[in-house]
Amino acid sequence: MEQLAEESRLLELETQRREDAERQLAEARAEIARLRGERA
């Protein structure tokens, strides 16, 4: 049972990291689009 709790916790951490990375990627893309817009 303890093994399952540990795996669940790790999976939750992994999900959190992925969501953070996706948000950072979206922010970076928005920044790139903004910079391109200023140059155009």
PDB file of C-alpha atoms in Angstrom:
ATOM      1  CA  MET A   1       0.000   0.000   0.000  1.00  0.00           C
ATOM      2  CA  GLU A   2       2.853   2.377   0.804  1.00  0.00           C
ATOM      3  CA  GLN A   3       4.356   1.703  -2.632  1.00  0.00           C
ATOM      4  CA  LEU A   4       1.113   2.853  -4.243  1.00  0.00           C
ATOM      5  CA  ALA A   5       1.042   6.071  -2.210  1.00  0.00           C
ATOM      6  CA  GLU A   6       4.626   6.829  -3.249  1.00  0.00           C
ATOM      7  CA  GLU A   7       3.854   6.226  -6.933  1.00  0.00           C
ATOM      8  CA  SER A   8       0.758   8.395  -6.673  1.00  0.00           C
ATOM      9  CA  ARG A   9       2.796  11.214  -5.116  1.00  0.00           C
ATOM     10  CA  LEU A  10       5.457  10.962  -7.822  1.00  0.00           C
ATOM     11  CA  LEU A  11       2.797  10.977 -10.539  1.00  0.00           C
ATOM     12  CA  GLU A  12       1.292  14.112  -8.999  1.00  0.00           C
ATOM     13  CA  LEU A  13       4.707  15.813  -8.993  1.00  0.00           C
ATOM     14  CA  GLU A  14       5.256  14.818 -12.614  1.00  0.00           C
ATOM     15  CA  THR A  15       1.862  16.224 -13.606  1.00  0.00           C
ATOM     16  CA  GLN A  16       2.631  19.486 -11.795  1.00  0.00           C
ATOM     17  CA  ARG A  17       5.992  19.792 -13.555  1.00  0.00           C
ATOM     18  CA  ARG A  18       4.407  19.158 -16.943  1.00  0.00           C
ATOM     19  CA  GLU A  19       1.734  21.808 -16.316  1.00  0.00           C
ATOM     20  CA  ASP A  20       4.423  24.300 -15.257  1.00  0.00           C
ATOM     21  CA  ALA A  21       6.471  23.544 -18.371  1.00  0.00           C
ATOM     22  CA  GLU A  22       3.442  23.933 -20.638  1.00  0.00           C
ATOM     23  CA  ARG A  23       2.612  27.285 -19.043  1.00  0.00           C
ATOM     24  CA  GLN A  24       6.200  28.503 -19.467  1.00  0.00           C
ATOM     25  CA  LEU A  25       6.160  27.382 -23.097  1.00  0.00           C
ATOM     26  CA  ALA A  26       2.909  29.262 -23.725  1.00  0.00           C
ATOM     27  CA  GLU A  27       4.364  32.388 -22.094  1.00  0.00           C
ATOM     28  CA  ALA A  28       7.517  32.125 -24.213  1.00  0.00           C
ATOM     29  CA  ARG A  29       5.464  31.764 -27.392  1.00  0.00           C
ATOM     30  CA  ALA A  30       3.372  34.801 -26.448  1.00  0.00           C
ATOM     31  CA  GLU A  31       6.559  36.796 -25.820  1.00  0.00           C
ATOM     32  CA  ILE A  32       8.002  35.740 -29.201  1.00  0.00           C
ATOM     33  CA  ALA A  33       4.757  36.710 -30.949  1.00  0.00           C
ATOM     34  CA  ARG A  34       4.799  40.092 -29.172  1.00  0.00           C
ATOM     35  CA  LEU A  35       8.407  40.753 -30.181  1.00  0.00           C
ATOM     36  CA  ARG A  36       7.711  39.779 -33.789  1.00  0.00           C
ATOM     37  CA  GLY A  37       4.682  42.063 -33.795  1.00  0.00           C
ATOM     38  CA  GLU A  38       6.774  45.015 -32.617  1.00  0.00           C
ATOM     39  CA  ARG A  39       9.346  44.442 -35.340  1.00  0.00           C
ATOM     40  CA  ALA A  40       6.817  44.076 -38.169  1.00  0.00           C
TER      41      ALA A  40
END
